[in-house]
Short mmCIF file of C-alpha atoms and ligand atoms in Angstrom, two decimals:
data_model
loop_
_atom_site.label_atom_id
_atom_site.label_comp_id
_atom_site.label_asym_id
_atom_site.label_seq_id
_atom_site.Cartn_x
_atom_site.Cartn_y
_atom_site.Cartn_z
CA UNK A 1 0.00 0.00 0.00
CA UNK A 2 1.22 3.50 -0.67
CA UNK A 3 0.32 7.14 -0.86
CA UNK A 4 2.13 8.81 -3.72
CA UNK A 5 1.23 12.49 -3.63
CA UNK A 6 2.81 15.06 -5.91
CA UNK A 7 3.81 18.21 -4.00
CA UNK A 8 2.02 20.61 -6.30
CA UNK A 9 -0.34 22.32 -3.88
CA UNK A 10 -2.29 22.06 -0.65
CA UNK A 11 -2.90 18.60 0.76
CA UNK A 12 -6.33 17.85 -0.67
CA UNK A 13 -9.11 16.19 1.33
CA UNK A 14 -9.23 13.58 -1.45
CA UNK A 15 -5.57 12.78 -0.83
CA UNK A 16 -6.41 12.42 2.86
CA UNK A 17 -9.09 9.87 2.01
CA UNK A 18 -6.66 7.98 -0.24
CA UNK A 19 -4.11 7.97 2.56
CA UNK A 20 -6.66 6.71 5.04
CA UNK A 21 -7.92 3.86 2.85
CA UNK A 22 -4.37 2.69 2.10
CA UNK A 23 -3.44 2.94 5.76
CA UNK A 24 -6.50 0.90 6.78
CA UNK A 25 -5.64 -1.84 4.26
CA UNK A 26 -2.09 -2.02 5.57
CA UNK A 27 -3.39 -2.28 9.14
CA UNK A 28 -5.71 -5.12 8.17
CA UNK A 29 -2.97 -7.17 6.57
CA UNK A 30 -0.50 -8.74 9.02
CA UNK A 31 2.23 -8.17 6.45
CA UNK A 32 0.85 -4.88 5.22
CA UNK A 33 3.17 -1.91 4.81
CA UNK A 34 1.99 1.59 4.08
CA UNK A 35 4.55 3.70 2.28
CA UNK A 36 4.61 7.45 1.81
CA UNK A 37 6.32 8.32 -1.44
CA UNK A 38 6.46 11.94 -2.47
CA UNK A 39 6.35 12.06 -6.26
CA UNK A 40 8.59 15.06 -6.63
CA UNK A 41 9.88 14.57 -10.16
CA UNK A 42 8.23 17.56 -11.78
CA UNK A 43 10.48 20.50 -10.86
CA UNK A 44 8.26 22.96 -12.70
CA UNK A 45 5.28 22.21 -10.47
CA UNK A 46 6.80 20.98 -7.20
CA UNK A 47 7.59 23.18 -4.24
CA UNK A 48 9.39 22.23 -1.07
CA UNK A 49 6.72 23.89 1.06
CA UNK A 50 4.14 21.51 -0.39
CA UNK A 51 6.37 18.59 0.57
CA UNK A 52 6.35 19.93 4.11
CA UNK A 53 2.59 20.30 3.90
CA UNK A 54 2.31 16.59 3.08
CA UNK A 55 4.32 15.64 6.15
CA UNK A 56 2.35 18.03 8.35
CA UNK A 57 -0.97 16.69 7.08
CA UNK A 58 0.03 13.08 7.62
CA UNK A 59 1.27 13.88 11.10
CA UNK A 60 -1.98 15.63 11.95
CA UNK A 61 -4.03 12.74 10.60
CA UNK A 62 -1.90 10.44 12.72
CA UNK A 63 -1.49 7.94 9.87
CA UNK A 64 1.87 6.26 10.41
CA UNK A 65 3.85 5.13 7.40
CA UNK A 66 7.14 3.72 6.21
CA UNK A 67 9.29 6.43 4.69
CA UNK A 68 8.93 9.13 3.60
CA UNK A 69 10.61 8.34 0.31
CA UNK A 70 11.08 10.72 -2.52
CA UNK A 71 10.62 9.69 -6.09
CA UNK A 72 13.59 11.83 -7.08
CA UNK A 73 15.83 9.57 -4.98
CA UNK A 74 15.04 6.71 -7.31
CA UNK A 75 16.13 8.58 -10.46
CA UNK A 76 18.96 6.09 -11.22
CA UNK A 77 16.42 3.25 -11.26
CA UNK A 78 14.18 5.26 -13.59
CA UNK A 79 17.09 5.77 -15.96
CA UNK A 80 18.01 2.08 -15.84
CA UNK A 81 14.40 1.12 -16.55
CA UNK A 82 14.31 3.43 -19.56
CA UNK A 83 17.47 1.90 -20.89
CA UNK A 84 16.14 -1.63 -20.49
CA UNK A 85 12.87 -0.71 -22.15
CA UNK A 86 14.67 0.91 -25.09
CA UNK A 87 16.86 -2.17 -25.48
CA UNK A 88 13.80 -4.44 -25.47
CA UNK A 89 12.12 -2.36 -28.15
CA UNK A 90 9.23 -1.32 -25.92
CA UNK A 91 10.13 2.35 -26.35
CA UNK A 92 11.26 4.43 -29.28
CA UNK A 93 12.75 7.88 -29.73
CA UNK A 94 10.62 10.60 -31.23
CA UNK A 95 11.55 14.13 -32.25
CA UNK A 96 8.14 15.40 -33.33
CA UNK A 97 6.98 18.71 -31.95
CA UNK A 98 3.32 19.04 -30.96
CA UNK A 99 2.89 21.48 -33.87
CA UNK A 100 4.21 18.95 -36.39
CA UNK A 101 1.89 16.23 -35.09
CA UNK A 102 -1.07 18.55 -35.34
CA UNK A 103 -0.18 19.68 -38.84
CA UNK A 104 0.04 16.05 -40.04
CA UNK A 105 -3.22 15.00 -38.49
CA UNK A 106 -5.29 18.03 -39.41
CA UNK A 107 -8.09 19.53 -37.39
CA UNK A 108 -10.74 17.27 -35.84
CA UNK A 109 -8.51 14.20 -35.75
CA UNK A 110 -8.47 11.98 -32.66
CA UNK A 111 -6.19 13.47 -30.05
CA UNK A 112 -2.89 11.85 -29.29
CA UNK A 113 0.26 10.93 -31.11
CA UNK A 114 0.03 9.50 -34.64
CA UNK A 115 2.92 7.04 -34.42
CA UNK A 116 5.04 8.92 -36.99
CA UNK A 117 8.41 7.96 -35.46
CA UNK A 118 7.52 4.38 -34.65
CA UNK A 119 9.52 2.85 -37.45
CA UNK A 120 12.04 5.64 -37.95
CA UNK A 121 14.51 4.03 -35.55
CA UNK A 122 15.87 7.36 -34.41
CA UNK A 123 18.89 7.47 -32.18
CA UNK A 124 18.81 9.57 -29.04
CA UNK A 125 19.53 13.28 -29.45
CA UNK A 126 18.82 16.25 -27.21
CA UNK A 127 15.53 16.68 -29.07
CA UNK A 128 14.16 13.17 -28.72
CA UNK A 129 11.54 12.11 -26.21
CA UNK A 130 10.81 8.46 -25.50
CA UNK A 131 7.44 6.98 -26.37
CA UNK A 132 5.84 3.67 -25.48
CA UNK A 133 4.98 1.43 -28.41
CA UNK A 134 1.32 0.78 -27.61
CA UNK A 135 -0.06 -2.22 -29.51
CA UNK A 136 -2.68 -1.17 -32.07
CA UNK A 137 -5.14 -3.86 -31.22
CA UNK A 138 -6.42 -5.71 -28.23
CA UNK A 139 -7.40 -4.55 -24.77
CA UNK A 140 -5.76 -4.06 -21.43
CA UNK A 141 -7.80 -5.27 -18.49
CA UNK A 142 -7.28 -3.43 -15.25
CA UNK A 143 -8.33 -5.52 -12.25
CA UNK A 144 -10.06 -3.02 -10.01
CA UNK A 145 -11.33 -4.01 -6.60
CA UNK A 146 -13.93 -1.26 -6.61
CA UNK A 147 -15.07 -1.48 -10.21
CA UNK A 148 -14.33 -5.05 -11.17
CA UNK A 149 -12.28 -5.67 -14.32
CA UNK A 150 -12.14 -2.56 -16.47
CA UNK A 151 -11.24 -3.18 -20.11
CA UNK A 152 -9.45 -0.47 -22.10
CA UNK A 153 -9.32 -0.90 -25.90
CA UNK A 154 -5.74 -0.27 -26.99
CA UNK A 155 -6.92 1.54 -30.10
CA UNK A 156 -7.83 4.45 -27.84
CA UNK A 157 -4.39 4.70 -26.21
CA UNK A 158 -1.68 6.49 -28.14
CA UNK A 159 2.09 6.01 -27.98
CA UNK A 160 2.45 8.09 -24.83
CA UNK A 161 5.64 9.84 -23.74
CA UNK A 162 7.54 8.24 -20.86
CA UNK A 163 10.65 10.42 -20.82
CA UNK A 164 11.37 13.98 -21.82
CA UNK A 165 14.09 14.90 -24.26
CA UNK A 166 16.21 15.74 -21.22
CA UNK A 167 16.12 12.04 -20.41
CA UNK A 168 14.00 12.58 -17.31
CA UNK A 169 11.35 9.92 -16.69
CA UNK A 170 7.77 11.16 -16.57
CA UNK A 171 5.14 10.31 -14.00
CA UNK A 172 3.75 7.16 -15.67
CA UNK A 173 7.13 5.45 -15.80
CA UNK A 174 8.60 6.70 -12.53
CA UNK A 175 5.42 5.69 -10.73
CA UNK A 176 5.58 2.14 -12.12
CA UNK A 177 9.29 1.70 -11.47
CA UNK A 178 8.82 2.82 -7.89
CA UNK A 179 5.76 0.65 -7.34
CA UNK A 180 7.70 -2.36 -8.65
CA UNK A 181 10.71 -1.56 -6.50
CA UNK A 182 8.53 -0.99 -3.46
CA UNK A 183 6.69 -4.30 -4.06
CA UNK A 184 3.36 -2.53 -4.10
CA UNK A 185 0.48 -5.00 -4.21
CA UNK A 186 -2.43 -2.53 -4.17
CA UNK A 187 -2.68 0.77 -5.96
CA UNK A 188 -5.53 2.56 -4.21
CA UNK A 189 -6.11 6.11 -5.42
CA UNK A 190 -8.65 8.56 -6.79
CA UNK A 191 -10.79 7.87 -9.80
CA UNK A 192 -9.01 10.55 -11.83
CA UNK A 193 -6.12 8.10 -12.18
CA UNK A 194 -8.20 5.32 -13.72
CA UNK A 195 -7.14 6.35 -17.22
CA UNK A 196 -3.49 5.97 -16.21
CA UNK A 197 -3.95 2.40 -15.06
CA UNK A 198 -3.85 0.64 -18.48
CA UNK A 199 -0.65 2.51 -19.36
CA UNK A 200 0.87 1.53 -16.06
CA UNK A 201 -0.15 -2.10 -16.55
CA UNK A 202 1.52 -2.13 -19.97
CA UNK A 203 4.68 -0.49 -18.65
CA UNK A 204 4.77 -2.88 -15.71
CA UNK A 205 4.60 -5.90 -18.00
CA UNK A 206 7.10 -4.41 -20.40
CA UNK A 207 9.48 -3.93 -17.47
CA UNK A 208 8.95 -7.50 -16.35
CA UNK A 209 9.88 -8.65 -19.85
CA UNK A 210 12.76 -6.22 -20.35
CA UNK A 211 14.42 -6.84 -17.01
CA UNK A 212 13.64 -10.53 -16.64
CA UNK A 213 12.34 -9.71 -13.19
CA UNK A 214 8.76 -10.94 -13.02
CA UNK A 215 6.92 -8.78 -10.48
CA UNK A 216 3.16 -9.41 -10.26
CA UNK A 217 1.11 -6.45 -11.44
CA UNK A 218 -0.74 -4.73 -8.61
CA UNK A 219 -4.43 -4.80 -7.92
CA UNK A 220 -6.04 -1.43 -8.41
CA UNK A 221 -8.82 0.33 -6.59
CA UNK A 222 -10.01 3.65 -7.91
CA UNK A 223 -11.96 5.52 -5.27
CA UNK A 224 -15.08 7.47 -6.21
CA UNK A 225 -14.79 11.08 -7.19
CA UNK A 226 -15.53 13.68 -4.52
CA UNK A 227 -18.22 16.14 -5.58
CA UNK A 228 -19.77 19.27 -4.09
CA UNK A 229 -23.45 20.05 -3.47
CA UNK A 230 -23.89 20.83 -7.18
CA UNK A 231 -22.52 17.35 -7.97
CA UNK A 232 -19.46 18.93 -9.54
CA UNK A 233 -16.00 17.55 -8.93
CA UNK A 234 -14.44 19.27 -5.92
CA UNK A 235 -12.19 21.97 -7.27
CA UNK A 236 -9.44 24.02 -5.73
CA UNK A 237 -11.03 27.22 -6.96
CA UNK A 238 -14.63 26.57 -5.97
CA UNK A 239 -14.47 24.44 -2.87
CA UNK A 240 -12.54 24.34 0.38
CA UNK A 241 -10.40 21.30 -0.36
CA UNK A 242 -7.27 21.96 1.69
CA UNK A 243 -7.12 19.65 4.67
CA UNK A 244 -5.27 22.42 6.50
CA UNK A 245 -8.27 24.72 6.31
CA UNK A 246 -10.33 22.17 8.22
CA UNK A 247 -7.71 21.95 10.90
CA UNK A 248 -7.68 25.75 11.08
CA UNK A 249 -11.43 25.85 11.55
CA UNK A 250 -11.26 23.49 14.45
CA UNK A 251 -12.30 20.18 13.00
CA UNK A 252 -10.91 17.46 15.24
CA UNK A 253 -8.95 14.70 13.63
CA UNK A 254 -11.20 11.88 14.86
CA UNK A 255 -14.17 13.45 13.13
CA UNK A 256 -12.25 14.13 9.95
CA UNK A 257 -11.02 10.53 9.71
CA UNK A 258 -14.49 9.20 10.48
CA UNK A 259 -15.99 11.41 7.81
CA UNK A 260 -13.32 10.63 5.22
CA UNK A 261 -13.93 6.91 5.73
CA UNK A 262 -17.54 7.45 4.76
CA UNK A 263 -16.68 9.00 1.41
CA UNK A 264 -17.53 5.97 -0.66
CA UNK A 265 -17.89 3.49 2.16
CA UNK A 266 -20.22 2.96 5.10
CA UNK A 267 -19.96 1.03 8.33
CA UNK A 268 -22.34 -1.77 9.21
CA UNK A 269 -25.23 -0.73 11.40
CA UNK A 270 -27.02 2.58 11.61
CA UNK A 271 -24.49 4.60 13.50
CA UNK A 272 -22.17 6.53 11.24
CA UNK A 273 -20.18 8.00 14.10
CA UNK A 274 -17.57 5.32 14.57
CA UNK A 275 -14.03 5.09 15.85
CA UNK A 276 -10.96 3.99 13.97
CA UNK A 277 -10.92 0.49 15.43
CA UNK A 278 -14.40 -0.14 14.08
CA UNK A 279 -13.45 1.22 10.69
CA UNK A 280 -10.32 -0.93 10.49
CA UNK A 281 -12.36 -3.94 11.53
CA UNK A 282 -15.18 -3.45 9.03
CA UNK A 283 -13.63 -1.78 6.00
CA UNK A 284 -13.51 -3.69 2.73
CA UNK A 285 -12.50 -2.24 -0.61
CA UNK A 286 -15.12 -4.45 -2.24
CA UNK A 287 -17.78 -2.45 -0.40
CA UNK A 288 -16.60 0.89 -1.73
CA UNK A 289 -19.14 2.44 -4.07
CA UNK A 290 -18.50 3.54 -7.65
CA UNK A 291 -20.76 6.54 -7.54
CA UNK A 292 -19.42 9.98 -6.73
CA UNK A 293 -19.25 10.80 -3.03
CA UNK A 294 -20.74 14.10 -1.89
CA UNK A 295 -18.26 15.95 0.30
CA UNK A 296 -20.80 17.52 2.60
CA UNK A 297 -19.24 20.08 4.89
CA UNK A 298 -22.44 20.33 6.94
CA UNK A 299 -22.36 16.64 7.63
CA UNK A 300 -18.69 16.83 8.49
CA UNK A 301 -19.51 19.63 10.93
CA UNK A 302 -22.21 17.53 12.55
CA UNK A 303 -19.71 14.66 12.87
CA UNK A 304 -17.29 17.10 14.39
CA UNK A 305 -19.75 18.18 17.07
CA UNK A 306 -20.45 14.54 17.87
CA UNK A 307 -16.76 13.70 18.14
CA UNK A 308 -16.07 16.79 20.24
CA UNK A 309 -18.80 15.74 22.67
CA UNK A 310 -17.11 12.35 22.98
CA UNK A 311 -13.82 13.91 24.08
CA UNK A 312 -12.94 13.70 27.75
CA UNK A 313 -12.73 17.06 29.55
CA UNK A 314 -8.96 16.82 29.37
CA UNK A 315 -8.95 16.05 25.65
CA UNK A 316 -11.38 18.89 25.05
CA UNK A 317 -9.17 21.30 26.99
CA UNK A 318 -6.16 20.26 24.94
CA UNK A 319 -8.09 20.59 21.70
CA UNK A 320 -9.22 24.14 22.56
CA UNK A 321 -5.80 25.25 23.76
CA UNK A 322 -4.56 26.86 20.50
CA UNK A 323 -7.73 28.95 20.35
CA UNK A 324 -7.66 30.11 23.92
CA UNK A 325 -4.19 30.32 25.43
CA UNK A 326 -2.48 33.57 24.44
CA UNK A 327 0.95 32.25 25.45
CA UNK A 328 3.17 30.41 23.02
CA UNK A 329 1.56 27.17 21.93
CA UNK A 330 3.04 24.56 19.56
CA UNK A 331 0.46 25.20 16.90
CA UNK A 332 -2.06 27.89 16.07
CA UNK A 333 -4.65 28.20 13.29
CA UNK A 334 -3.26 30.26 10.42
CA UNK A 335 -3.57 33.97 11.14
CA UNK A 336 -5.25 33.51 14.50
CA UNK A 337 -4.29 34.87 17.92
CA UNK A 338 -6.57 35.11 20.94
CA UNK A 339 -7.88 38.65 21.43
CA UNK A 340 -6.95 38.64 25.12
CA UNK A 341 -3.51 39.27 26.55
CA UNK A 342 -1.42 36.95 28.70
CA UNK A 343 -2.23 38.99 31.81
CA UNK A 344 -5.93 38.61 31.11
CA UNK A 345 -5.81 34.85 30.69
CA UNK A 346 -6.65 32.84 33.77
CA UNK A 347 -5.89 29.16 33.46
CA UNK A 348 -7.93 28.10 36.47
CA UNK A 349 -10.92 29.97 35.13
CA UNK A 350 -10.40 28.38 31.71
CA UNK A 351 -10.66 24.92 33.26
CA UNK A 352 -13.97 25.85 34.85
CA UNK A 353 -15.36 27.50 31.74
CA UNK A 354 -14.84 24.50 29.47
CA UNK A 355 -17.63 22.30 30.86
CA UNK A 356 -20.07 25.12 30.08
CA UNK A 357 -19.29 25.03 26.38
CA UNK A 358 -18.27 21.43 25.71
CA UNK A 359 -21.73 20.29 24.57
CA UNK A 360 -22.30 23.39 22.47
CA UNK A 361 -19.31 23.41 20.16
CA UNK A 362 -19.47 22.07 16.62
CA UNK A 363 -16.14 23.59 15.55
CA UNK A 364 -13.33 24.65 17.82
CA UNK A 365 -13.08 28.02 16.12
CA UNK A 366 -16.42 28.86 17.74
CA UNK A 367 -14.74 28.69 21.13
CA UNK A 368 -13.10 32.15 21.27
CA UNK A 369 -16.40 33.98 20.82
CA UNK A 370 -17.97 31.78 23.48
CA UNK A 371 -15.36 32.44 26.13
CA UNK A 372 -13.77 35.77 25.35
CA UNK A 373 -15.83 37.69 27.91
CA UNK A 374 -14.22 35.66 30.68
CA UNK A 375 -10.79 36.92 29.78
CA UNK A 376 -11.15 40.31 28.15
CA UNK A 377 -11.05 43.24 30.52
CA UNK A 378 -13.88 44.79 28.52
CA UNK A 379 -16.26 42.51 26.59
CA UNK A 380 -16.00 42.62 22.80
CA UNK A 381 -19.38 44.20 22.19
CA UNK A 382 -21.20 43.12 19.09
CA UNK A 383 -22.72 46.51 18.24
CA UNK A 384 -25.71 45.14 16.35
CA UNK A 385 -26.51 42.89 19.30
CA UNK A 386 -26.04 45.78 21.73
CA UNK A 387 -28.41 47.96 19.72
CA UNK A 388 -31.02 45.24 19.56
CA UNK A 389 -30.89 44.02 23.15
CA UNK A 390 -30.08 47.25 24.96
CA UNK A 391 -30.03 50.54 23.06
CA UNK A 392 -33.24 50.01 21.13
CA UNK A 393 -35.11 48.03 23.75
CA UNK A 394 -36.97 50.51 26.00
CA UNK A 395 -37.20 48.02 28.87
CA UNK A 396 -33.52 47.06 28.88
CA UNK A 397 -32.35 49.86 31.16
CA UNK A 398 -34.87 48.93 33.84
CA UNK A 399 -33.88 45.28 33.64
CA UNK A 400 -30.17 46.09 33.89
CA UNK A 401 -30.70 48.46 36.83
CA UNK A 402 -32.87 45.92 38.61
CA UNK A 403 -30.43 43.11 37.97
CA UNK A 404 -27.58 45.22 39.27
CA UNK A 405 -29.40 45.90 42.52
CA UNK A 406 -30.59 42.32 42.92
CA UNK A 407 -27.21 40.77 42.14
CA UNK A 408 -25.52 43.18 44.50
CA UNK A 409 -27.80 42.08 47.31
CA UNK A 410 -27.37 38.32 46.85
CA UNK A 411 -25.94 36.54 49.84
CA UNK A 412 -24.22 34.00 47.68
CA UNK A 413 -23.30 34.66 44.04
CA UNK A 414 -24.12 31.20 42.67
CA UNK A 415 -25.91 30.03 39.53
CA UNK A 416 -29.09 28.94 41.31
CA UNK A 417 -29.43 32.16 43.25
CA UNK A 418 -28.74 34.18 40.09
CA UNK A 419 -31.39 32.21 38.26
CA UNK A 420 -33.99 32.75 40.95
CA UNK A 421 -33.30 36.43 41.36
CA UNK A 422 -33.27 37.08 37.61
CA UNK A 423 -36.65 35.40 37.40
CA UNK A 424 -37.92 37.88 39.99
CA UNK A 425 -36.45 40.76 38.03
CA UNK A 426 -38.17 39.48 34.90
CA UNK A 427 -41.53 39.13 36.61
CA UNK A 428 -41.30 42.55 38.21
CA UNK A 429 -40.76 43.97 34.73
CA UNK A 430 -43.52 41.94 33.13
CA UNK A 431 -41.07 39.90 31.04
CA UNK A 432 -40.32 36.25 30.52
CA UNK A 433 -37.01 35.01 31.87
CA UNK A 434 -35.73 34.66 28.32
CA UNK A 435 -36.55 38.27 27.46
CA UNK A 436 -34.93 39.54 30.62
CA UNK A 437 -31.80 37.49 30.04
CA UNK A 438 -31.05 39.07 26.67
CA UNK A 439 -29.92 42.53 27.86
CA UNK A 440 -28.09 40.99 30.82
CA UNK A 441 -26.23 38.55 28.61
CA UNK A 442 -25.39 41.26 26.14
CA UNK A 443 -24.21 43.64 28.86
CA UNK A 444 -21.94 41.07 30.47
CA UNK A 445 -20.72 39.02 27.50
CA UNK A 446 -21.11 41.47 24.61
CA UNK A 447 -23.18 38.98 22.64
CA UNK A 448 -26.65 37.47 22.36
CA UNK A 449 -25.58 33.84 22.40
CA UNK A 450 -23.13 31.99 24.53
CA UNK A 451 -22.76 29.52 27.36
CA UNK A 452 -25.49 29.20 30.02
CA UNK A 453 -25.88 32.66 31.51
CA UNK A 454 -26.15 32.04 35.25
CA UNK A 455 -23.25 29.61 35.40
CA UNK A 456 -21.22 32.12 33.41
CA UNK A 457 -22.05 35.01 35.73
CA UNK A 458 -21.20 32.90 38.75
CA UNK A 459 -17.80 32.04 37.26
CA UNK A 460 -17.15 35.60 36.25
CA UNK A 461 -17.84 36.70 39.81
CA UNK A 462 -19.93 39.39 41.38
CA UNK A 463 -17.51 42.23 41.03
CA UNK A 464 -16.92 41.87 37.29
CA UNK A 465 -20.60 41.17 36.62
CA UNK A 466 -21.72 44.32 38.42
CA UNK A 467 -19.06 46.41 36.74
CA UNK A 468 -20.21 45.22 33.32
CA UNK A 469 -23.86 45.91 34.05
CA UNK A 470 -22.88 49.41 35.06
CA UNK A 471 -20.61 49.74 32.05
CA UNK A 472 -23.38 48.72 29.67
CA UNK A 473 -25.80 51.18 31.22
CA UNK A 474 -23.28 53.95 30.73
CA UNK A 475 -22.60 52.79 27.21
CA UNK A 476 -26.32 52.73 26.31
CA UNK A 477 -26.83 56.42 26.88
N1 LIG B 501 1.49 11.32 -7.95
C1 LIG B 501 0.13 11.08 -8.27
C2 LIG B 501 -0.72 12.20 -7.74
O1 LIG B 501 -0.32 12.95 -6.92
C3 LIG B 501 -0.42 9.83 -7.64
C4 LIG B 501 -0.26 8.66 -8.51
C5 LIG B 501 -0.74 7.37 -7.93
O2 LIG B 501 -1.27 7.33 -6.81
O3 LIG B 501 -0.52 6.41 -8.61
O4 LIG B 501 -1.84 12.36 -8.11
#
């Protein structure tokens, strides 16, 4: 099993699913090995930062692997393979430019190379690429564990290029040489590679023949395409496909893995929220569907909430840490820093605040807005909320005044007492408890939604609560 990503951009959620499925298969097989091979042989498109992004993504996913290997390290083997294939007659040199091919074929002809150099027996020059001599007739059958045998008529496959004029092996060949060298038994990857499979099968067999080293061709499994709500293929431009962006938004890895596993597969039983052990136990490539899988961010978010609720208080605290602790932390979401300063942050208070929000969080990036009022000296007032709940509500001032008096007189500043006394304030003002809570919540927290109000006020303490009620009254006029 292997993941063979090219470092040409962000680590795509589809690549994450491919990694996961390969990793699961390796776990299921007592002799299974999961290799990470970075296919870095296209200098024009590869960047070192994307290589780093692959490692970071795999580390975050927690999928362990053998390696990492780099395709570029195997360049001598690619060169040797090319030489053997040339000697066996499987490849030939070609010096046609794309313009020449087009001019010969005329407009409207079938795309692909016309075989012009096939029998020209050119020697290598600095202008010659190497092409594979694809038989004109017959079919290549790709054994695919998801799709069954897929037959490709050879008439539709041209003499494709396997090495540039510089002598550098291209993807199709390098990929096959590496898979043979790495003794890869299963090539599990996205559906977009299905069209490459017959070429790779032919190259594999040609290498077996040319080198006299008979390596069994791998089994393939092409995983269903990921599509968006419009049933269009997920695209970098249209859709959020970078795994990193999900990490930045506070998706927890357990939820992401669970959700990725369901893109084309489903566990037995009704419950879709399952842990990794269950997935490894139940997963079978044969059960993966052919039809496109809808990458549904809303469903992922619901999974995330469910997984967050399953975290222990300690795990939840650790997960929230990068969003809450203003001190140096090992990792932070891109571009994010807590709005409160180190002196404002109170670790003991943080520990007591967490249980109030644990059940309410679907994404960890919601946490700062839920807890900021505990740490900020002055709440971050949402002006629209302040207008609605206080400035433009004629009864708000009375409620805030009454609450201030009542809270000041409480013997004990606890959640139950706050609840009871706020109910009295509401009744005295002819309001429901809910209506009376709105200006109080807004005055103290700056917002209209948040953790349970009375528990929050109790944690914040009498002094800060009263000061904020007074502050809001002053602010309203
Ligand atoms: N390097 C190819 C890619 O990034 C993967 C090829 C494969 O898995 O066979 O899409």
